[in-house]
Amino acid sequence: MDIAAILREVHESVGQSADRGAVATYIPELADIDPGLFAMSVVLADGSQHSVGDAAMPFSIQSISKVFALALALGRLGDRLWFRVGREPSGLAFNSILQLEHEKGIPRNPFINAGAIVVTDAVLSHHAPREYLGELLRFIRTAAGDDDIHINRAVARSETESGHRNFALAHFIRAYGNLVNPPDLTLGAYFHQCAVEMSCDQLARAGRFLMGAPGMPRLVSPGRVRRINALMLTCGHYDGSGDFAFRVGLPGKSGVGGGILVIAPGRASIAVWSPGLNAQGNSKLGTEAVELLARRAGWSVFG
Ligand code: GLN
């Protein structure tokens, strides 16, 4: 398979797309990004890496950080984490508060905001935010094999000033006794976690530990890799998860910065970035690009 040729074809195809989606504006610091930017990078099971577009340009990984936070939390708490957060798709927007009251402050899954806030709170309960963020960065840098990965403090500040929905979620969860730390402390850590910046080159390498292929970094056990991938497939795109599974057929986790990390188990780790989002808050062209790549490469978890 000529992956470089496939990537060139994908790049050309998305370049012709007139509708690039809408950039997220609810985090003011992210609102000015150029929607014309596009990048894609693929690491194959033989360790080779292939990229197109602006693949060395760092972008805000936002909710993709929830994958790394979950891996850390499972390492720290093991299956005890599942007393505090569920494993079901929510069918609702990433920042929805609707189910929380019915389900008594236990968020549906670790990838919606409510669930990710609980995951961060769970890892934090033994650490100061600074220590947790240091550990998270160490995890991501080790996974990527690259120390040049940082938190953009202006983005974290911007979200701290404007993230009223997340404050509402955290306080609501705390009222049900499912938040151990003061909401400000947990959210401070959560906003900084979301403000990690990575390029597609770095993100594709950071996803290698989820490939389950020999020779790739082994940061969590094979059983956990399967479970993280299962959650990415069922919940990684919020109320767009079913459509992503239908179109792409691979586990993926999106972020409102326009990035998506996609895993073809045993075969590839894929990062794509296009800042314009669809109605569910997932990268519009990123989804189209990875759909085309998966089809051309013949990658799917469904046979
Ligand atoms: N930091 C963002 C938020 O909490 C992350 C959301 C996302 O990427 N979907 O709203």
GROMACS .gro file of C-alpha atoms and ligand atoms in nm:
model
  313
    1MET     CA    1   0.000   0.000   0.000
    2ASP     CA    2   0.136   0.342  -0.097
    3ILE     CA    3   0.029   0.543   0.208
    4ALA     CA    4   0.208   0.857   0.085
    5ALA     CA    5   0.003   0.851  -0.237
    6ILE     CA    6  -0.320   0.797  -0.040
    7LEU     CA    7  -0.238   1.093   0.185
    8ARG     CA    8  -0.169   1.314  -0.119
    9GLU     CA    9  -0.504   1.212  -0.266
   10VAL     CA   10  -0.686   1.285   0.064
   11HIS     CA   11  -0.513   1.624   0.092
   12GLU     CA   12  -0.613   1.715  -0.262
   13SER     CA   13  -0.972   1.603  -0.209
   14VAL     CA   14  -1.029   1.801   0.113
   15GLY     CA   15  -0.852   2.101  -0.041
   16GLN     CA   16  -1.137   2.122  -0.292
   17SER     CA   17  -1.403   2.127  -0.024
   18ALA     CA   18  -1.592   2.457  -0.014
   19ASP     CA   19  -1.767   2.390   0.318
   20ARG     CA   20  -1.502   2.367   0.587
   21GLY     CA   21  -1.738   2.387   0.889
   22ALA     CA   22  -1.730   2.654   1.159
   23VAL     CA   23  -1.443   2.727   1.397
   24ALA     CA   24  -1.534   2.705   1.769
   25THR     CA   25  -1.577   3.054   1.912
   26TYR     CA   26  -1.694   2.980   2.268
   27ILE     CA   27  -1.329   2.971   2.381
   28PRO     CA   28  -1.229   3.323   2.267
   29GLU     CA   29  -0.859   3.239   2.237
   30LEU     CA   30  -0.939   2.971   1.975
   31ALA     CA   31  -1.177   3.184   1.768
   32ASP     CA   32  -0.918   3.344   1.539
   33ILE     CA   33  -0.765   3.029   1.394
   34ASP     CA   34  -0.743   3.010   1.014
   35PRO     CA   35  -1.005   2.756   0.894
   36GLY     CA   36  -0.791   2.692   0.585
   37LEU     CA   37  -0.528   2.500   0.782
   38PHE     CA   38  -0.516   2.124   0.732
   39ALA     CA   39  -0.280   1.846   0.837
   40MET     CA   40  -0.273   1.470   0.855
   41SER     CA   41  -0.012   1.227   0.984
   42VAL     CA   42  -0.003   0.848   0.997
   43VAL     CA   43   0.232   0.616   1.188
   44LEU     CA   44   0.224   0.260   1.050
   45ALA     CA   45   0.292  -0.064   1.239
   46ASP     CA   46   0.644  -0.075   1.092
   47GLY     CA   47   0.713   0.253   1.275
   48SER     CA   48   0.731   0.468   0.959
   49GLN     CA   49   0.553   0.805   0.965
   50HIS     CA   50   0.390   0.986   0.671
   51SER     CA   51   0.241   1.336   0.682
   52VAL     CA   52   0.075   1.599   0.461
   53GLY     CA   53  -0.020   1.964   0.504
   54ASP     CA   54   0.064   2.172   0.814
   55ALA     CA   55   0.168   1.863   1.011
   56ALA     CA   56   0.438   2.038   1.217
   57MET     CA   57   0.207   2.319   1.332
   58PRO     CA   58   0.089   2.286   1.696
   59PHE     CA   59  -0.284   2.319   1.765
   60SER     CA   60  -0.502   2.298   2.076
   61ILE     CA   61  -0.578   1.929   2.135
   62GLN     CA   62  -0.873   2.011   2.368
   63SER     CA   63  -1.084   1.698   2.425
   64ILE     CA   64  -0.826   1.465   2.272
   65SER     CA   65  -0.647   1.516   2.606
   66LYS     CA   66  -0.930   1.314   2.765
   67VAL     CA   67  -0.776   0.997   2.616
   68PHE     CA   68  -0.444   1.055   2.791
   69ALA     CA   69  -0.618   1.158   3.116
   70LEU     CA   70  -0.827   0.840   3.105
   71ALA     CA   71  -0.516   0.625   3.054
   72LEU     CA   72  -0.356   0.791   3.358
   73ALA     CA   73  -0.671   0.756   3.570
   74LEU     CA   74  -0.709   0.386   3.487
   75GLY     CA   75  -0.345   0.334   3.577
   76ARG     CA   76  -0.399   0.507   3.910
   77LEU     CA   77  -0.745   0.384   4.012
   78GLY     CA   78  -0.804   0.077   3.796
   79ASP     CA   79  -1.166  -0.038   3.773
   80ARG     CA   80  -1.264   0.173   4.077
   81LEU     CA   81  -1.295   0.461   3.828
   82TRP     CA   82  -1.616   0.301   3.695
   83PHE     CA   83  -1.801   0.370   4.020
   84ARG     CA   84  -1.779   0.738   3.933
   85VAL     CA   85  -1.826   0.747   3.555
   86GLY     CA   86  -2.017   0.525   3.311
   87ARG     CA   87  -1.931   0.360   2.982
   88GLU     CA   88  -2.234   0.436   2.768
   89PRO     CA   89  -2.267   0.678   2.476
   90SER     CA   90  -2.466   0.982   2.584
   91GLY     CA   91  -2.638   1.072   2.256
   92LEU     CA   92  -2.609   1.434   2.368
   93ALA     CA   93  -2.371   1.724   2.308
   94PHE     CA   94  -2.025   1.717   2.469
   95ASN     CA   95  -2.118   1.989   2.719
   96SER     CA   96  -2.475   1.877   2.798
   97ILE     CA   97  -2.602   1.880   3.157
   98LEU     CA   98  -2.933   1.700   3.084
   99GLN     CA   99  -2.858   1.344   3.194
  100LEU     CA  100  -2.666   1.441   3.507
  101GLU     CA  101  -2.974   1.498   3.722
  102HIS     CA  102  -3.148   1.175   3.618
  103GLU     CA  103  -2.831   0.978   3.672
  104LYS     CA  104  -2.746   1.142   4.004
  105GLY     CA  105  -2.419   1.305   3.911
  106ILE     CA  106  -2.262   0.995   3.748
  107PRO     CA  107  -2.167   1.109   3.395
  108ARG     CA  108  -2.239   0.870   3.108
  109ASN     CA  109  -1.879   0.828   2.991
  110PRO     CA  110  -1.526   0.970   3.035
  111PHE     CA  111  -1.529   1.166   2.707
  112ILE     CA  112  -1.824   1.401   2.753
  113ASN     CA  113  -1.718   1.707   2.954
  114ALA     CA  114  -1.897   1.597   3.271
  115GLY     CA  115  -1.719   1.260   3.262
  116ALA     CA  116  -1.380   1.409   3.181
  117ILE     CA  117  -1.415   1.652   3.473
  118VAL     CA  118  -1.479   1.352   3.703
  119VAL     CA  119  -1.177   1.166   3.557
  120THR     CA  120  -0.952   1.468   3.617
  121ASP     CA  121  -1.094   1.501   3.969
  122ALA     CA  122  -1.023   1.133   4.035
  123VAL     CA  123  -0.658   1.160   3.929
  124LEU     CA  124  -0.622   1.491   4.115
  125SER     CA  125  -0.749   1.369   4.448
  126HIS     CA  126  -0.400   1.254   4.540
  127HIS     CA  127  -0.208   1.540   4.378
  128ALA     CA  128  -0.179   1.917   4.344
  129PRO     CA  129  -0.291   2.037   3.995
  130ARG     CA  130   0.069   2.124   3.908
  131GLU     CA  131   0.181   1.766   3.982
  132TYR     CA  132  -0.108   1.615   3.784
  133LEU     CA  133  -0.036   1.838   3.483
  134GLY     CA  134   0.334   1.752   3.506
  135GLU     CA  135   0.246   1.383   3.507
  136LEU     CA  136   0.005   1.422   3.216
  137LEU     CA  137   0.267   1.608   3.011
  138ARG     CA  138   0.525   1.341   3.095
  139PHE     CA  139   0.282   1.072   2.977
  140ILE     CA  140   0.209   1.255   2.650
  141ARG     CA  141   0.577   1.337   2.586
  142THR     CA  142   0.679   0.976   2.650
  143ALA     CA  143   0.400   0.850   2.423
  144ALA     CA  144   0.507   1.090   2.148
  145GLY     CA  145   0.880   1.045   2.209
  146ASP     CA  146   0.908   1.425   2.205
  147ASP     CA  147   0.968   1.668   2.493
  148ASP     CA  148   0.864   1.973   2.294
  149ILE     CA  149   0.495   1.953   2.394
  150HIS     CA  150   0.351   2.227   2.615
  151ILE     CA  151   0.039   2.383   2.764
  152ASN     CA  152  -0.082   2.711   2.613
  153ARG     CA  153  -0.161   2.915   2.924
  154ALA     CA  154  -0.350   3.185   2.731
  155VAL     CA  155  -0.595   2.920   2.604
  156ALA     CA  156  -0.638   2.780   2.957
  157ARG     CA  157  -0.699   3.131   3.092
  158SER     CA  158  -0.945   3.210   2.815
  159GLU     CA  159  -1.148   2.901   2.902
  160THR     CA  160  -1.128   2.972   3.276
  161GLU     CA  161  -1.285   3.311   3.208
  162SER     CA  162  -1.553   3.190   2.969
  163GLY     CA  163  -1.620   2.826   3.068
  164HIS     CA  164  -1.947   2.883   3.252
  165ARG     CA  165  -2.103   2.557   3.131
  166ASN     CA  166  -1.810   2.360   3.268
  167PHE     CA  167  -1.838   2.540   3.601
  168ALA     CA  168  -2.210   2.454   3.605
  169LEU     CA  169  -2.131   2.086   3.533
  170ALA     CA  170  -1.863   2.067   3.802
  171HIS     CA  171  -2.080   2.227   4.069
  172PHE     CA  172  -2.376   2.005   3.976
  173ILE     CA  173  -2.158   1.693   4.004
  174ARG     CA  174  -2.019   1.816   4.334
  175ALA     CA  175  -2.373   1.859   4.466
  176TYR     CA  176  -2.421   1.484   4.407
  177GLY     CA  177  -2.099   1.407   4.594
  178ASN     CA  178  -1.913   1.285   4.284
  179LEU     CA  179  -1.644   1.555   4.289
  180VAL     CA  180  -1.381   1.522   4.560
  181ASN     CA  181  -1.194   1.848   4.508
  182PRO     CA  182  -1.328   2.205   4.503
  183PRO     CA  183  -1.473   2.269   4.153
  184ASP     CA  184  -1.226   2.555   4.086
  185LEU     CA  185  -0.930   2.329   4.152
  186THR     CA  186  -1.053   2.043   3.933
  187LEU     CA  187  -1.156   2.280   3.653
  188GLY     CA  188  -0.821   2.460   3.667
  189ALA     CA  189  -0.651   2.127   3.600
  190TYR     CA  190  -0.910   2.033   3.335
  191PHE     CA  191  -0.877   2.362   3.141
  192HIS     CA  192  -0.496   2.333   3.141
  193GLN     CA  193  -0.519   1.972   3.027
  194CYS     CA  194  -0.740   2.077   2.735
  195ALA     CA  195  -0.490   2.355   2.647
  196VAL     CA  196  -0.208   2.113   2.561
  197GLU     CA  197  -0.080   2.190   2.211
  198MET     CA  198   0.052   1.930   1.969
  199SER     CA  199   0.116   1.903   1.599
  200CYS     CA  200  -0.033   1.622   1.390
  201ASP     CA  201   0.316   1.471   1.368
  202GLN     CA  202   0.337   1.460   1.749
  203LEU     CA  203  -0.023   1.346   1.801
  204ALA     CA  204   0.004   1.052   1.560
  205ARG     CA  205   0.317   0.937   1.746
  206ALA     CA  206   0.146   0.988   2.083
  207GLY     CA  207  -0.133   0.752   1.969
  208ARG     CA  208   0.108   0.462   1.906
  209PHE     CA  209   0.046   0.314   2.252
  210LEU     CA  210  -0.315   0.249   2.146
  211MET     CA  211  -0.222   0.058   1.829
  212GLY     CA  212  -0.152  -0.271   2.007
  213ALA     CA  213   0.127  -0.344   1.758
  214PRO     CA  214   0.468  -0.493   1.842
  215GLY     CA  215   0.747  -0.240   1.883
  216MET     CA  216   0.513   0.044   1.982
  217PRO     CA  217   0.544   0.218   2.323
  218ARG     CA  218   0.362   0.011   2.586
  219LEU     CA  219   0.226   0.258   2.839
  220VAL     CA  220  -0.086   0.067   2.945
  221SER     CA  221  -0.175  -0.303   2.943
  222PRO     CA  222  -0.322  -0.463   2.627
  223GLY     CA  223  -0.657  -0.508   2.807
  224ARG     CA  224  -0.675  -0.136   2.883
  225VAL     CA  225  -0.579  -0.047   2.525
  226ARG     CA  226  -0.884  -0.245   2.405
  227ARG     CA  227  -1.112  -0.069   2.652
  228ILE     CA  228  -0.987   0.278   2.569
  229ASN     CA  229  -1.037   0.203   2.200
  230ALA     CA  230  -1.389   0.070   2.271
  231LEU     CA  231  -1.478   0.395   2.448
  232MET     CA  232  -1.329   0.602   2.168
  233LEU     CA  233  -1.542   0.413   1.916
  234THR     CA  234  -1.867   0.440   2.114
  235CYS     CA  235  -1.825   0.781   2.282
  236GLY     CA  236  -1.528   0.963   2.122
  237HIS     CA  237  -1.743   1.188   1.903
  238TYR     CA  238  -2.031   1.255   2.148
  239ASP     CA  239  -2.367   1.260   1.966
  240GLY     CA  240  -2.174   1.207   1.641
  241SER     CA  241  -2.013   0.880   1.757
  242GLY     CA  242  -2.252   0.652   1.568
  243ASP     CA  243  -2.205   0.844   1.246
  244PHE     CA  244  -1.825   0.840   1.285
  245ALA     CA  245  -1.829   0.462   1.343
  246PHE     CA  246  -2.056   0.419   1.040
  247ARG     CA  247  -1.846   0.635   0.809
  248VAL     CA  248  -1.492   0.569   0.934
  249GLY     CA  249  -1.519   0.238   1.121
  250LEU     CA  250  -1.233   0.314   1.360
  251PRO     CA  251  -1.202   0.439   1.720
  252GLY     CA  252  -1.143   0.814   1.730
  253LYS     CA  253  -1.136   1.104   1.972
  254SER     CA  254  -1.208   1.457   1.857
  255GLY     CA  255  -1.142   1.799   2.011
  256VAL     CA  256  -1.300   2.139   1.947
  257GLY     CA  257  -0.960   2.262   1.829
  258GLY     CA  258  -1.039   2.058   1.515
  259GLY     CA  259  -0.807   1.765   1.581
  260ILE     CA  260  -0.897   1.396   1.577
  261LEU     CA  261  -0.684   1.103   1.695
  262VAL     CA  262  -0.787   0.782   1.517
  263ILE     CA  263  -0.657   0.431   1.582
  264ALA     CA  264  -0.654   0.147   1.329
  265PRO     CA  265  -0.577  -0.136   1.576
  266GLY     CA  266  -0.263  -0.327   1.483
  267ARG     CA  267  -0.213  -0.106   1.178
  268ALA     CA  268  -0.187   0.268   1.232
  269SER     CA  269  -0.214   0.572   1.454
  270ILE     CA  270  -0.364   0.866   1.264
  271ALA     CA  271  -0.387   1.235   1.354
  272VAL     CA  272  -0.587   1.482   1.147
  273TRP     CA  273  -0.650   1.853   1.197
  274SER     CA  274  -0.887   2.098   1.031
  275PRO     CA  275  -1.026   2.370   1.263
  276GLY     CA  276  -1.377   2.396   1.113
  277LEU     CA  277  -1.635   2.187   1.303
  278ASN     CA  278  -1.962   2.015   1.212
  279ALA     CA  279  -2.287   2.050   1.408
  280GLN     CA  280  -2.169   1.802   1.674
  281GLY     CA  281  -1.846   1.995   1.738
  282ASN     CA  282  -1.620   1.748   1.555
  283SER     CA  283  -1.379   1.846   1.276
  284LYS     CA  284  -1.577   1.849   0.952
  285LEU     CA  285  -1.297   1.802   0.700
  286GLY     CA  286  -1.099   1.596   0.951
  287THR     CA  287  -1.381   1.342   0.953
  288GLU     CA  288  -1.407   1.346   0.575
  289ALA     CA  289  -1.032   1.303   0.540
  290VAL     CA  290  -1.009   1.009   0.776
  291GLU     CA  291  -1.315   0.849   0.614
  292LEU     CA  292  -1.141   0.864   0.278
  293LEU     CA  293  -0.809   0.740   0.421
  294ALA     CA  294  -0.974   0.443   0.597
  295ARG     CA  295  -1.162   0.349   0.280
  296ARG     CA  296  -0.854   0.370   0.056
  297ALA     CA  297  -0.632   0.185   0.305
  298GLY     CA  298  -0.902  -0.076   0.378
  299TRP     CA  299  -0.885  -0.012   0.754
  300SER     CA  300  -1.191  -0.087   0.969
  301VAL     CA  301  -1.256  -0.266   1.297
  302PHE     CA  302  -1.566  -0.415   1.134
  303GLY     CA  303  -1.391  -0.646   0.887
  304GLN     N1  304  -1.211   2.244   2.672
  304GLN     C1  305  -1.329   2.214   2.596
  304GLN     C2  306  -1.452   2.224   2.684
  304GLN     O1  307  -1.443   2.181   2.795
  304GLN     C3  308  -1.316   2.078   2.537
  304GLN     C4  309  -1.439   2.038   2.457
  304GLN     C5  310  -1.409   1.959   2.332
  304GLN     O2  311  -1.296   1.958   2.283
  304GLN     N2  312  -1.509   1.897   2.278
  304GLN     O3  313  -1.555   2.273   2.645
   0.00000   0.00000   0.00000
